[in-house]
Coordinates of C-alpha atoms in Angstrom, one line a residue:
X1 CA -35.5 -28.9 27.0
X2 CA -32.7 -29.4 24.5
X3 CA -29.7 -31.4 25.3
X4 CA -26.2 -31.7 24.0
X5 CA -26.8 -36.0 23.1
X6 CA -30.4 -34.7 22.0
X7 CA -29.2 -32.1 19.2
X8 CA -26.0 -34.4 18.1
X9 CA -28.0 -37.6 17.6
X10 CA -30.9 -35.8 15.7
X11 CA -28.1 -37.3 13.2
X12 CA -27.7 -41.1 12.8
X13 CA -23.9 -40.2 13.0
X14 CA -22.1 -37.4 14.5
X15 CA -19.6 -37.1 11.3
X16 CA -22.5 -36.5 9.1
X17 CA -23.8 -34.2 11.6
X18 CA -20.6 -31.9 11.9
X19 CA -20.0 -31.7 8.1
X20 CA -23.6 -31.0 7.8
X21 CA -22.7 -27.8 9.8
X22 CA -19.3 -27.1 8.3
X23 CA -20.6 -24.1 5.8
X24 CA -17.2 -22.8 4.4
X25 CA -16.9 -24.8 1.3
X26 CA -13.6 -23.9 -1.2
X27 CA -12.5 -25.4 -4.0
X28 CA -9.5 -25.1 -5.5
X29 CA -8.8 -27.3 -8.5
X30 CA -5.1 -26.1 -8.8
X31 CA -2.0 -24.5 -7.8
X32 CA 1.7 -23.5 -8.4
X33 CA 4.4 -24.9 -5.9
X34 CA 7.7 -22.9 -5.1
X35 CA 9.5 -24.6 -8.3
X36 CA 6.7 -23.3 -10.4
X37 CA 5.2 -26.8 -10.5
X38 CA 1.5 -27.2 -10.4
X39 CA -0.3 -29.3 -7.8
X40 CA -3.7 -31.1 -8.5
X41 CA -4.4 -33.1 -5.8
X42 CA -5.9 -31.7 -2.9
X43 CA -3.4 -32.6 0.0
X44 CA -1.1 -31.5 -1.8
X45 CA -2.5 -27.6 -2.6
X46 CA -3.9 -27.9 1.2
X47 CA 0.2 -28.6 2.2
X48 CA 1.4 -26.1 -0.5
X49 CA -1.0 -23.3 1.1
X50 CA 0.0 -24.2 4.6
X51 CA 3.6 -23.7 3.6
X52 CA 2.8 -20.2 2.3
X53 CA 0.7 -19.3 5.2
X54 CA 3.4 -20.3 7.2
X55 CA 6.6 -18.5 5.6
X56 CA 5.9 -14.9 5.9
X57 CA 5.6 -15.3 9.6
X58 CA 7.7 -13.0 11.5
X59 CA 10.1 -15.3 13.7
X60 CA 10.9 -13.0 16.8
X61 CA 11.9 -15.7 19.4
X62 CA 15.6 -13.6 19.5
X63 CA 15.7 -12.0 22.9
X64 CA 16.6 -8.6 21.3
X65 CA 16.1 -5.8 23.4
X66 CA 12.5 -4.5 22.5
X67 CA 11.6 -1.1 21.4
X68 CA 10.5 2.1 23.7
X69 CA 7.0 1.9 24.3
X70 CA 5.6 4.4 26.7
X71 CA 1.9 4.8 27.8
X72 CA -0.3 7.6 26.9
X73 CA -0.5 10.7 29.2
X74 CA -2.8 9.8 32.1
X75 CA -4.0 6.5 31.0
X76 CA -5.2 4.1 33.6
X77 CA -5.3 0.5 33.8
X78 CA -7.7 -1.8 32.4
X79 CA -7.8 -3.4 35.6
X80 CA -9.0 -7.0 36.2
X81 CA -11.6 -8.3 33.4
X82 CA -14.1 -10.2 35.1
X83 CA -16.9 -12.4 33.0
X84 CA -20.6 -12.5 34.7
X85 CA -22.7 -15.2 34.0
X86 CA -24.9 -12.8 32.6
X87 CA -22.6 -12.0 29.9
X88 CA -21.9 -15.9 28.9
X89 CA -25.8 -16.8 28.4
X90 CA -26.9 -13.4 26.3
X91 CA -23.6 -14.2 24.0
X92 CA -24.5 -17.5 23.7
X93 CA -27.9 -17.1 22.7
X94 CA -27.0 -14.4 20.2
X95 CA -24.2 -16.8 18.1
X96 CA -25.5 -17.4 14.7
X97 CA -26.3 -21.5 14.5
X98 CA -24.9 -20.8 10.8
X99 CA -21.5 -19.9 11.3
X100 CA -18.5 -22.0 11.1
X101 CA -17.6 -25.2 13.0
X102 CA -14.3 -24.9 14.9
X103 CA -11.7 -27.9 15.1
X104 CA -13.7 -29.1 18.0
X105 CA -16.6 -29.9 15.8
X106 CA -19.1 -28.7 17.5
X107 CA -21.9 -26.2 15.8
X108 CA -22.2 -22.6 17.4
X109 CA -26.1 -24.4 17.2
X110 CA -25.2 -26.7 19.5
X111 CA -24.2 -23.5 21.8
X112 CA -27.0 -21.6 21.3
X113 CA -29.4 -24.5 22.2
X114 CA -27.9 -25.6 25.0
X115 CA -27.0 -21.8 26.4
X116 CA -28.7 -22.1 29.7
X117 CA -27.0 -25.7 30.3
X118 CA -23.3 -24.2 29.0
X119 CA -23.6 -20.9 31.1
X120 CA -22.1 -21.5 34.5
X121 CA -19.2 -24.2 33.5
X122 CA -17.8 -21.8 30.8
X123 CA -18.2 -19.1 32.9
X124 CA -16.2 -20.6 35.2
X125 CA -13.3 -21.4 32.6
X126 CA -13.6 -18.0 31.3
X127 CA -12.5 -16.6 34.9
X128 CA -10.0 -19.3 35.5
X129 CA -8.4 -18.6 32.1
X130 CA -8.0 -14.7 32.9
X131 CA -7.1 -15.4 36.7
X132 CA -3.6 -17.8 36.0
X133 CA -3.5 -15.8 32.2
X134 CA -3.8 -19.3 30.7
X135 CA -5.8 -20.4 27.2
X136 CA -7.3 -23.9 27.0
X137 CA -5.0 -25.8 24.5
X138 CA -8.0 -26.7 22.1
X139 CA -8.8 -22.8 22.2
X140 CA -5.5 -22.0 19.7
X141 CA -6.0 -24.4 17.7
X142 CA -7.6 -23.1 14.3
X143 CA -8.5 -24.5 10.7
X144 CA -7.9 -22.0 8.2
X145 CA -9.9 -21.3 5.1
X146 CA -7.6 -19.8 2.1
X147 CA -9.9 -17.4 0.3
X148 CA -8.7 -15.3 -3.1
X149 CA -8.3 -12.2 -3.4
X150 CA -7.1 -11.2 -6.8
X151 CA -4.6 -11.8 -9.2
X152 CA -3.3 -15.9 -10.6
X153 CA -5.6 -18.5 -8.9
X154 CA -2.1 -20.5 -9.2
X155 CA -0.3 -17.8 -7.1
X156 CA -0.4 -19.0 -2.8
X157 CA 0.2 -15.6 -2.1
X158 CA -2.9 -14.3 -3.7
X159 CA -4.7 -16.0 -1.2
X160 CA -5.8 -14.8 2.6
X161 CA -5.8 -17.2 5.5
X162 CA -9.1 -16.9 7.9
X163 CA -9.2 -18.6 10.6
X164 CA -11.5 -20.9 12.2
X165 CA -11.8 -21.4 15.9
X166 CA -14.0 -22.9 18.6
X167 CA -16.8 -21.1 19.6
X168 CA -16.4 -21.1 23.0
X169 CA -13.3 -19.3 22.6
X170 CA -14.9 -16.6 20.4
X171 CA -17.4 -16.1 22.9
X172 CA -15.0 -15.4 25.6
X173 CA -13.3 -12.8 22.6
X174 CA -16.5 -11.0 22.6
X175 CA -16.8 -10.7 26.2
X176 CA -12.8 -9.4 26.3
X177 CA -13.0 -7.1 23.5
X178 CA -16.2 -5.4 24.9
X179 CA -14.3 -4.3 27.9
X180 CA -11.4 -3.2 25.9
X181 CA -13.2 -1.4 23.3
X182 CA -15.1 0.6 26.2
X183 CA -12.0 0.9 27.9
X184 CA -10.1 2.2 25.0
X185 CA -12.5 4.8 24.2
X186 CA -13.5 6.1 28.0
X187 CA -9.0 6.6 28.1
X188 CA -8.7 8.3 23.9
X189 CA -5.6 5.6 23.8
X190 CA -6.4 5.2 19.8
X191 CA -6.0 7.4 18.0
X192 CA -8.4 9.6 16.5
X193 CA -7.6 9.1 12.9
X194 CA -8.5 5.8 12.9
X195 CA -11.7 4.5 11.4
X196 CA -11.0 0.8 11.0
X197 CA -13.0 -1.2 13.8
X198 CA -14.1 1.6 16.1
X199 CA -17.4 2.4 17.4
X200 CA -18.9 5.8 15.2
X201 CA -16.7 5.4 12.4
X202 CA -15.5 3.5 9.1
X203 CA -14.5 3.8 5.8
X204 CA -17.1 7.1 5.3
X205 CA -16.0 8.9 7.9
X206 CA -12.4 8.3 6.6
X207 CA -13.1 9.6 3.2
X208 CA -14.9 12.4 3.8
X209 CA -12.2 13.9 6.1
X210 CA -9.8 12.9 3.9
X211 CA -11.6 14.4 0.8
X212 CA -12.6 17.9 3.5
X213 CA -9.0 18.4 3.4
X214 CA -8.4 18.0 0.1
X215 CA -11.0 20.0 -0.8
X216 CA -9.7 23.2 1.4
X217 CA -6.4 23.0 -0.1
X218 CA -7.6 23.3 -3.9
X219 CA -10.1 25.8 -2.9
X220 CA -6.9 28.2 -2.2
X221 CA -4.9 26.9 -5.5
X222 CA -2.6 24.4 -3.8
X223 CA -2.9 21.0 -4.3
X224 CA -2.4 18.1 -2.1
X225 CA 0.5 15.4 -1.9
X226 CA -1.0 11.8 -1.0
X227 CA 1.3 9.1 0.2
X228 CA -0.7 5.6 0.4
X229 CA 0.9 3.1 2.4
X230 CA 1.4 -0.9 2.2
X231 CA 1.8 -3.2 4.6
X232 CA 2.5 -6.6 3.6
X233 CA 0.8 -9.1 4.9
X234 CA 0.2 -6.6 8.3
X235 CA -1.7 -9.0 9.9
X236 CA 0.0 -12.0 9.6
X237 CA 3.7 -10.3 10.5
X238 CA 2.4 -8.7 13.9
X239 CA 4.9 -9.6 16.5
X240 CA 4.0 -11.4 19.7
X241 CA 6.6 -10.2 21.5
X242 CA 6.2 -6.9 20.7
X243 CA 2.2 -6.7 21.1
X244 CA 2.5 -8.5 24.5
X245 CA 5.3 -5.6 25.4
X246 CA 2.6 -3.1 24.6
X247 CA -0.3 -4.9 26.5
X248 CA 1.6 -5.3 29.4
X249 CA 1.1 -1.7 29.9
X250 CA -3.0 -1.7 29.5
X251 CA -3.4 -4.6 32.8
X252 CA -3.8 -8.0 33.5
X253 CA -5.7 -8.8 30.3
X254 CA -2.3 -9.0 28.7
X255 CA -1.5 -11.9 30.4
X256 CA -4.4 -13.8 29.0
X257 CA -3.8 -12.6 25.8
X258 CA -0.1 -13.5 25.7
X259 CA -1.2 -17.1 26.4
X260 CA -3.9 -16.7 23.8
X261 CA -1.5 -16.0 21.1
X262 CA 1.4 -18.1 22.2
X263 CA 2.2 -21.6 20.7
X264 CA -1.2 -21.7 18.5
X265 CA -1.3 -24.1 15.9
X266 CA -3.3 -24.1 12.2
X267 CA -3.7 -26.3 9.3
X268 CA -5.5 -25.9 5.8
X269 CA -8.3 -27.1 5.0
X270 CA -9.9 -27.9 1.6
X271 CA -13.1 -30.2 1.7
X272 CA -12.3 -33.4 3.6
X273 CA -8.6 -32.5 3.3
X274 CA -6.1 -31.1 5.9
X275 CA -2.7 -29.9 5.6
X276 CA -0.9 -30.6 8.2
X277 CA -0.3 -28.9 11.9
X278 CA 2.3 -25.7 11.7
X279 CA 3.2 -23.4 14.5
X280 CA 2.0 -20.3 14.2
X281 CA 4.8 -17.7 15.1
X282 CA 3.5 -14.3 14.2
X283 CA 0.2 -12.4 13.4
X284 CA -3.0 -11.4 15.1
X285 CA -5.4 -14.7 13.5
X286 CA -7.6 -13.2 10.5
X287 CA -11.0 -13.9 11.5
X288 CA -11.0 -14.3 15.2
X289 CA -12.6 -11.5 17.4
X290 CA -9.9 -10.3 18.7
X291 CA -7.8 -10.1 15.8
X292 CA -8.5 -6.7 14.7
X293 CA -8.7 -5.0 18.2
X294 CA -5.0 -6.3 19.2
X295 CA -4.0 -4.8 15.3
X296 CA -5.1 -1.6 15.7
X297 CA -3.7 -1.4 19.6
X298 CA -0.2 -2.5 17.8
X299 CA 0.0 0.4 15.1
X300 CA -1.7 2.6 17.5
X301 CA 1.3 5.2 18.1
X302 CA 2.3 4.9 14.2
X303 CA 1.2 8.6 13.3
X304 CA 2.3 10.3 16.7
X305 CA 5.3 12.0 15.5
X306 CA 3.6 12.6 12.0
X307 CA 3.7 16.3 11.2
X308 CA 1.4 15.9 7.9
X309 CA -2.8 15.0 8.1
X310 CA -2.7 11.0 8.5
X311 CA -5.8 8.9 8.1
X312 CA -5.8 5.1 9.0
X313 CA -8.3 2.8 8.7
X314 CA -7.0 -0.3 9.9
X315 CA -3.6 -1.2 8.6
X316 CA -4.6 1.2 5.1
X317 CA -3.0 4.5 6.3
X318 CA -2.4 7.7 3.6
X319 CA -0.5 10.8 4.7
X320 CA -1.9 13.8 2.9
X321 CA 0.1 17.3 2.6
X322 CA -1.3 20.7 1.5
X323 CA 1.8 22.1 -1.4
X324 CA 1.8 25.7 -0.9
X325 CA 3.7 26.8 -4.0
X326 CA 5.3 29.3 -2.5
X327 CA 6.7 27.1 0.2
X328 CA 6.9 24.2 -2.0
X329 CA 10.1 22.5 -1.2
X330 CA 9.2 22.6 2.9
X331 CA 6.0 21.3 2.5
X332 CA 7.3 18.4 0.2
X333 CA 9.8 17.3 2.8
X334 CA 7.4 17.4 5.7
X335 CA 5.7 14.7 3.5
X336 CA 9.0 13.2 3.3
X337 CA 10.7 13.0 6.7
X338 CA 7.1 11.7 7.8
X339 CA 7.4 8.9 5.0
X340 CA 11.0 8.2 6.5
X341 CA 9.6 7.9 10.3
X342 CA 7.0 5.5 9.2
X343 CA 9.6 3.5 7.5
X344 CA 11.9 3.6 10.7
X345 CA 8.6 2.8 13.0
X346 CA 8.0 -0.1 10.5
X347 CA 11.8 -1.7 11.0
X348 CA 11.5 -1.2 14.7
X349 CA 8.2 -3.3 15.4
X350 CA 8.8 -5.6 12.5
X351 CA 5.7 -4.6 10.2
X352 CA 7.0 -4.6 6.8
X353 CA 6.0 -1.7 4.1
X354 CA 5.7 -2.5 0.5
X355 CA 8.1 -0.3 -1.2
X356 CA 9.1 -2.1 -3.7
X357 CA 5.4 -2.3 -5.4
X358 CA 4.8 1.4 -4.9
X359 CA 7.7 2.7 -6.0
X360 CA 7.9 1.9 -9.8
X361 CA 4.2 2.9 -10.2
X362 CA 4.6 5.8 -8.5
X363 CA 7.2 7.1 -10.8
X364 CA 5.2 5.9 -13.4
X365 CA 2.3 7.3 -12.8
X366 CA 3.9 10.5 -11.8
X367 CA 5.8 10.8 -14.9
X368 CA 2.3 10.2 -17.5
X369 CA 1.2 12.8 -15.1
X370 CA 3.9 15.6 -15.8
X371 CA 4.1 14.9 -19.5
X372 CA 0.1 15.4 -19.8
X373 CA -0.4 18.0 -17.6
X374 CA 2.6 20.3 -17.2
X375 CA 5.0 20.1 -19.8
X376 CA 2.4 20.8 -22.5
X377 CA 2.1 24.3 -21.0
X378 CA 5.8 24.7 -21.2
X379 CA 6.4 23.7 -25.1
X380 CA 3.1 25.5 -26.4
X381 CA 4.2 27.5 -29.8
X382 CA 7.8 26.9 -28.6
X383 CA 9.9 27.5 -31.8
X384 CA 8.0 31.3 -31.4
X385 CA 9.5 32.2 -28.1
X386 CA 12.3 29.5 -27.4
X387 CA 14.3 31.4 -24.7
X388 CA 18.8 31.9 -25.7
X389 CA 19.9 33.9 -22.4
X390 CA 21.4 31.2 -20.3
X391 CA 19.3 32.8 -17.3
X392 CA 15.6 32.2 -19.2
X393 CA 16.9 28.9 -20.0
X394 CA 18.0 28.0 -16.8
X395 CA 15.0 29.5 -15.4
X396 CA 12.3 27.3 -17.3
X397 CA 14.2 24.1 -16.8
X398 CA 13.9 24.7 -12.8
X399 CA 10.5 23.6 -13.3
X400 CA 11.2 20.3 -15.1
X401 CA 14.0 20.0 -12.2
X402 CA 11.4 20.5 -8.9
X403 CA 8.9 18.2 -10.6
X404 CA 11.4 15.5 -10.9
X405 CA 11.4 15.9 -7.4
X406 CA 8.2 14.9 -6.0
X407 CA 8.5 10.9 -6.7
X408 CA 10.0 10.5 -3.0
X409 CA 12.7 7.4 -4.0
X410 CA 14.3 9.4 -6.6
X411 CA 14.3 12.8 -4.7
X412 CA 18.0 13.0 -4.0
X413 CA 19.6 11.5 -7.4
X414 CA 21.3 14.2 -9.7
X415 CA 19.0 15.8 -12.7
X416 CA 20.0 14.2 -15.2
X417 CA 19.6 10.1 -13.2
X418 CA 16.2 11.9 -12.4
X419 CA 14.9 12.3 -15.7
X420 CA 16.6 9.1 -17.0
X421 CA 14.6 7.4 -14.2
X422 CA 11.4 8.7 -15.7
X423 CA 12.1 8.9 -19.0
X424 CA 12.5 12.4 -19.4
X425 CA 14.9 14.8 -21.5
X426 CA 15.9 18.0 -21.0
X427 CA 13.3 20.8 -21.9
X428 CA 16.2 22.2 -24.1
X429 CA 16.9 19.3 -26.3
X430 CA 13.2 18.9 -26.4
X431 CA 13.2 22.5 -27.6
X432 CA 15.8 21.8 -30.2
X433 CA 13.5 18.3 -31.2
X434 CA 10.3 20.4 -31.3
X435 CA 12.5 22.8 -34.1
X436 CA 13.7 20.0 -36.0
X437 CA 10.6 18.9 -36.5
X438 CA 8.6 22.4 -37.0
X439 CA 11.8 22.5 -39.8
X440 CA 11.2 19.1 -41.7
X441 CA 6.8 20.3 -41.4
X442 CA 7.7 23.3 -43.7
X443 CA 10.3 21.7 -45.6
X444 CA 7.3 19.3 -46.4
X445 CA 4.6 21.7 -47.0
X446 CA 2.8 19.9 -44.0
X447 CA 2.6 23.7 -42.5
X448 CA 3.4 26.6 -44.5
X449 CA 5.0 30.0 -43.5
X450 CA 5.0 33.2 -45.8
X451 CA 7.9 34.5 -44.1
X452 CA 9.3 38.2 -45.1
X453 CA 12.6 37.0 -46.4
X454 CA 12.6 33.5 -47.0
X455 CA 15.5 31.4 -45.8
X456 CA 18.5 30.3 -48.8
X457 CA 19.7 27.7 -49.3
X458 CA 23.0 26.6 -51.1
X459 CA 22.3 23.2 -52.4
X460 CA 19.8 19.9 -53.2
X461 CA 21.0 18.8 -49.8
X462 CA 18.8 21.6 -48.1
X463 CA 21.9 22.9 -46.3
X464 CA 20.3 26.3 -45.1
X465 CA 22.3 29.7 -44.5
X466 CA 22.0 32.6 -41.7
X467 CA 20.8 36.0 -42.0
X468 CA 23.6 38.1 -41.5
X469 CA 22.2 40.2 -38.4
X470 CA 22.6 43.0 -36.5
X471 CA 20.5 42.0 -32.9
X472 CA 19.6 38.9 -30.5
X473 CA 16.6 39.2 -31.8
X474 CA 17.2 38.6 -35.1
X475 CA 20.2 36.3 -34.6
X476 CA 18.0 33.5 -32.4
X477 CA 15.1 33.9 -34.9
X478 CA 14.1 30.7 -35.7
X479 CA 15.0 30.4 -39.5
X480 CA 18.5 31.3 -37.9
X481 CA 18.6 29.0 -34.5
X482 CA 17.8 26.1 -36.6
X483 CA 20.5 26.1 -39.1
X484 CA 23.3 24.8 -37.7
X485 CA 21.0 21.6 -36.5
X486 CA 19.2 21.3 -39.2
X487 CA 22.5 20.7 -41.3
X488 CA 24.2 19.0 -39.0
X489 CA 21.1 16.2 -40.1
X490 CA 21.9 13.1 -42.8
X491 CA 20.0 13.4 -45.7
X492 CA 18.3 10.1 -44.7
X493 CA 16.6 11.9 -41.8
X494 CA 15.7 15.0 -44.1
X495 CA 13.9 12.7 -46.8
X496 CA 11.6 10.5 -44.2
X497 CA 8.5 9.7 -45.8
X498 CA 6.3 11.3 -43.0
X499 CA 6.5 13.4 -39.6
X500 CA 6.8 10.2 -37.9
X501 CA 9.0 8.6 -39.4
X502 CA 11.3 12.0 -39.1
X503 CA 10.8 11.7 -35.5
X504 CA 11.8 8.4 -35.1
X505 CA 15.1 9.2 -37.5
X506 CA 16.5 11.9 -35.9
X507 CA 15.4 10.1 -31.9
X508 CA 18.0 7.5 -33.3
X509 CA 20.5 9.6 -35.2
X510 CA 20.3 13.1 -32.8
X511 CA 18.9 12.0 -29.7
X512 CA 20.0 8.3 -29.4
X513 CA 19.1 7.7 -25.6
X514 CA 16.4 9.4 -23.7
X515 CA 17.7 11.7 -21.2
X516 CA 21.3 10.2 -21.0
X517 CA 24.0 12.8 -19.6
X518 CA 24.8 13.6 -23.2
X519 CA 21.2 15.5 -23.7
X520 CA 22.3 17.9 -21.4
X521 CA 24.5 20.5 -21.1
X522 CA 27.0 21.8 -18.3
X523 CA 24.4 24.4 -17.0
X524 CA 21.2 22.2 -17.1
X525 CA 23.6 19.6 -15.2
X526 CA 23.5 22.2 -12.0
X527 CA 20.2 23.9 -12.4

């Protein structure tokens, strides 16, 4: 029979023993402090890590009146959770002996031999913990392990706390989430759409509905607007005050778990080093059982109110919207009043989205996307059919004008702050660039035209002259459109050694800033 002196003193000192056991080794050589200062020493980048950990807690102590949360239709009680013994001894003999230490010291091996000996007194402090809705001291107490994620190994917030915690405690979190996690599905309280940490789903299932969507749509020519969302640092800003307001309404469990998140306390750890003690205000702990569970109950009722497809899997939630061209301005603002509930829902329960990052590649992207795809189709062989009725013009711009559109945070700016935004000019002064330039090709003998009555002109300069005409036709011709232009050029633009150089001549001299309110005229202003 194993005992707990037997399996500790298998080690000539119980130190050597727990570090023996303590399997998460990082090493961090070095690392930036808020002045831009780096840090060596390990203390110090243990302390510098805590610190970061620490400040994007969200502090909601202020007894502000809490938001409307109302239960689902029907939905019963959890009802008292009650641990059998039988539940304590197959957990503890199915712990890994390989996992993490907690701050207690003491090896999930340690456990796992001594399961039939630790049985009936945890048992026993499991019940009495649910019972008075109390949480051993010890038990929220956590060392966390900063792993990286991407980006500057200098950079504290490019790494991701985990924490570590006793394993008597995460036993007890197995035994709890089991009963909520068959609770939860018997009563459909989550959500359908979401994939993240629920039994018969994940990230496949998530992507192939997604993608069956998507597919639909393009088989009937529309396509599909996707809105991917950002939460920063969602797991770590979940307020206990909120979350308890919500569990309060699932049973007695939420007492527990309101002492199990209340007044915890971490510190860093790198190697033999510790950071020291900080309180722990905010945030489900990354890594513990429970975490994930208590996340996914928080952002539960996220989607209700969302008119457009939603898929979530855990806190990564995209909104998807079929464009029907034909009803292409309602469809975009379903996509966009469900964009501005998220944002309210996010304010409300203190989970903060990451605009700020998705918006400038958004318009980016967006705008590399219009000026490969679409405006190609509208500038192919221009200076052959360039439209002069106001009403063509006007027409053919609307299309440059809806497109500027669809990036969501410049929606309601004029045109013209639209197209300045992404970098765009008018498709008129682009049609007046593209002649300009199909001019100084021929003037060049890059291209060359046998036209029926070639143009005149009156001097070295090449100052070119109208036809004298007698239609519309004939009178917006090209040779005739582009005279007036074409002089109106210095002679230092005309003689550029090469097409590029012309562009880049007449971009400074005729078109001096991209899409400024100058490129466009009174109509295009109010298209």
């Amino acid at each position: 029979m194993y005992s707990i002196q037997n399996i500790l003193w298998k080690f000539s000192n119980k130190y050597a023993y727990a570090k023996a056991q303590q399997n998460v080794h990082v090493s961090i050589g070095a690392i930036s402090d808020a002045k831009g200062e780096t840090l060596t020493e390990a203390i110090h980048i243990a302390n510098r890590l805590n610190e970061h950990f620490k400040s994007v807690f969200v502090d909601d102590s202020i007894n502000d009146q809490l938001p409307v949360f109302e239960r689902r239709h029907n939905q019963e009680d959890l009802g008292d959770v009650i641990i059998s013994f039988e539940a304590t001894l197959a957990y503890l003999n199915g712990l890994n002996p390989n996992k993490s230490i907690g701050v207690d010291n003491i090896s999930p091996k340690v456990h796992k031999k001594c399961a039939a000996q630790m049985t009936y007194p945890l048992t026993l402090i499991y019940n009495k913990a649910l019972s008075e809705g109390l949480t051993p001291l010890a038990w929220k107490q956590s060392h966390v392990t900063p792993l990286f994620k991407k980006g500057s190994r200098l950079d504290a917030a490019n790494y991701r706390p985990v924490s570590i915690t006793s394993v008597p405690c995460k036993v007890m979190e197995k035994i709890i989430k089991e009963q909520i996690t068959k609770y939860l599905e018997k009563t459909s309280c989550i959500s359908n759409n979401q994939h993240g940490f629920m039994s018969k789903k994940g990230c496949t299932s998530n992507l192939l509905e997604s993608i069956d969507y998507i597919a639909k749509a393009l088989s009937k020519r529309n396509f599909v607007d996707i809105a991917f969302l950002d939460f920063a640092k969602a797991f770590d800003k979940v307020s206990h005050r909120r979350l308890i307001h919500k569990l309060k309404a699932y049973g007695n469990v939420g007492k527990w778990i309101e002492s199990f998140l209340t007044s915890r306390k971490q510190r860093t750890v790198l190697g033999n080093h510790f950071s020291d003690w900080t309180d722990v205000l905010s945030g489900v702990p990354q890594g513990s059982v429970l975490g994930p569970t208590l996340f996914i109950i928080y952002i539960n009722e996220l989607t209700d109110n969302l008119k457009s497809v939603h898929k979530i899997y855990a806190d990564d939630t995209k909104l998807l919207q079929e464009i029907r061209p034909e009803f292409h301005d309602a469809d975009c603002l379903i996509l966009q009043n469900d964009l501005n509930i998220v944002s309210e829902w996010s304010k409300e329960w203190l989970m903060e989205l990451n605009v700020a990052s998705v918006k400038s590649r958004d318009i980016k992207l967006w705008g590399k996307l219009y000026t490969t795809y679409v405006r190609p189709h509208l500038e192919f062989a221009v200076p052959v059919w360039c439209p002069y009725l106001k009403s063509d013009i006007k027409e053919i711009e609307k299309i440059q004008h809806k497109a500027t559109k669809i990036p969501h945070d410049i929606t309601s700016l004029p045109y013209a702050e639209r197209c300045r935004r992404l970098n765009l000019t008018s498709l008129e002064t682009r049609r007046r660039r593209g002649d300009l330039i199909q001019q100084f090709k021929l003037e060049n003998g890059f291209e060359i035209i046998n036209w029926h009555n070639p143009p005149l002109r009156r001097s070295p300069s090449n100052v070119l002259t109208r036809d004298f005409t007698y239609n519309n036709a004939r009178h917006n011709f090209f040779t005739n459109r582009i005279v007036n232009d074409w002089n109106y050029l210095p002679l230092s633009c005309k003689k550029a050694p090469s097409i590029n150089a012309f562009k880049s001549r007449i971009d400074k001299y005729f078109f001096p800033t991209a899409a400024n309110s100058a490129s466009f005229t009174e109509d295009e202003l109010h298209v």
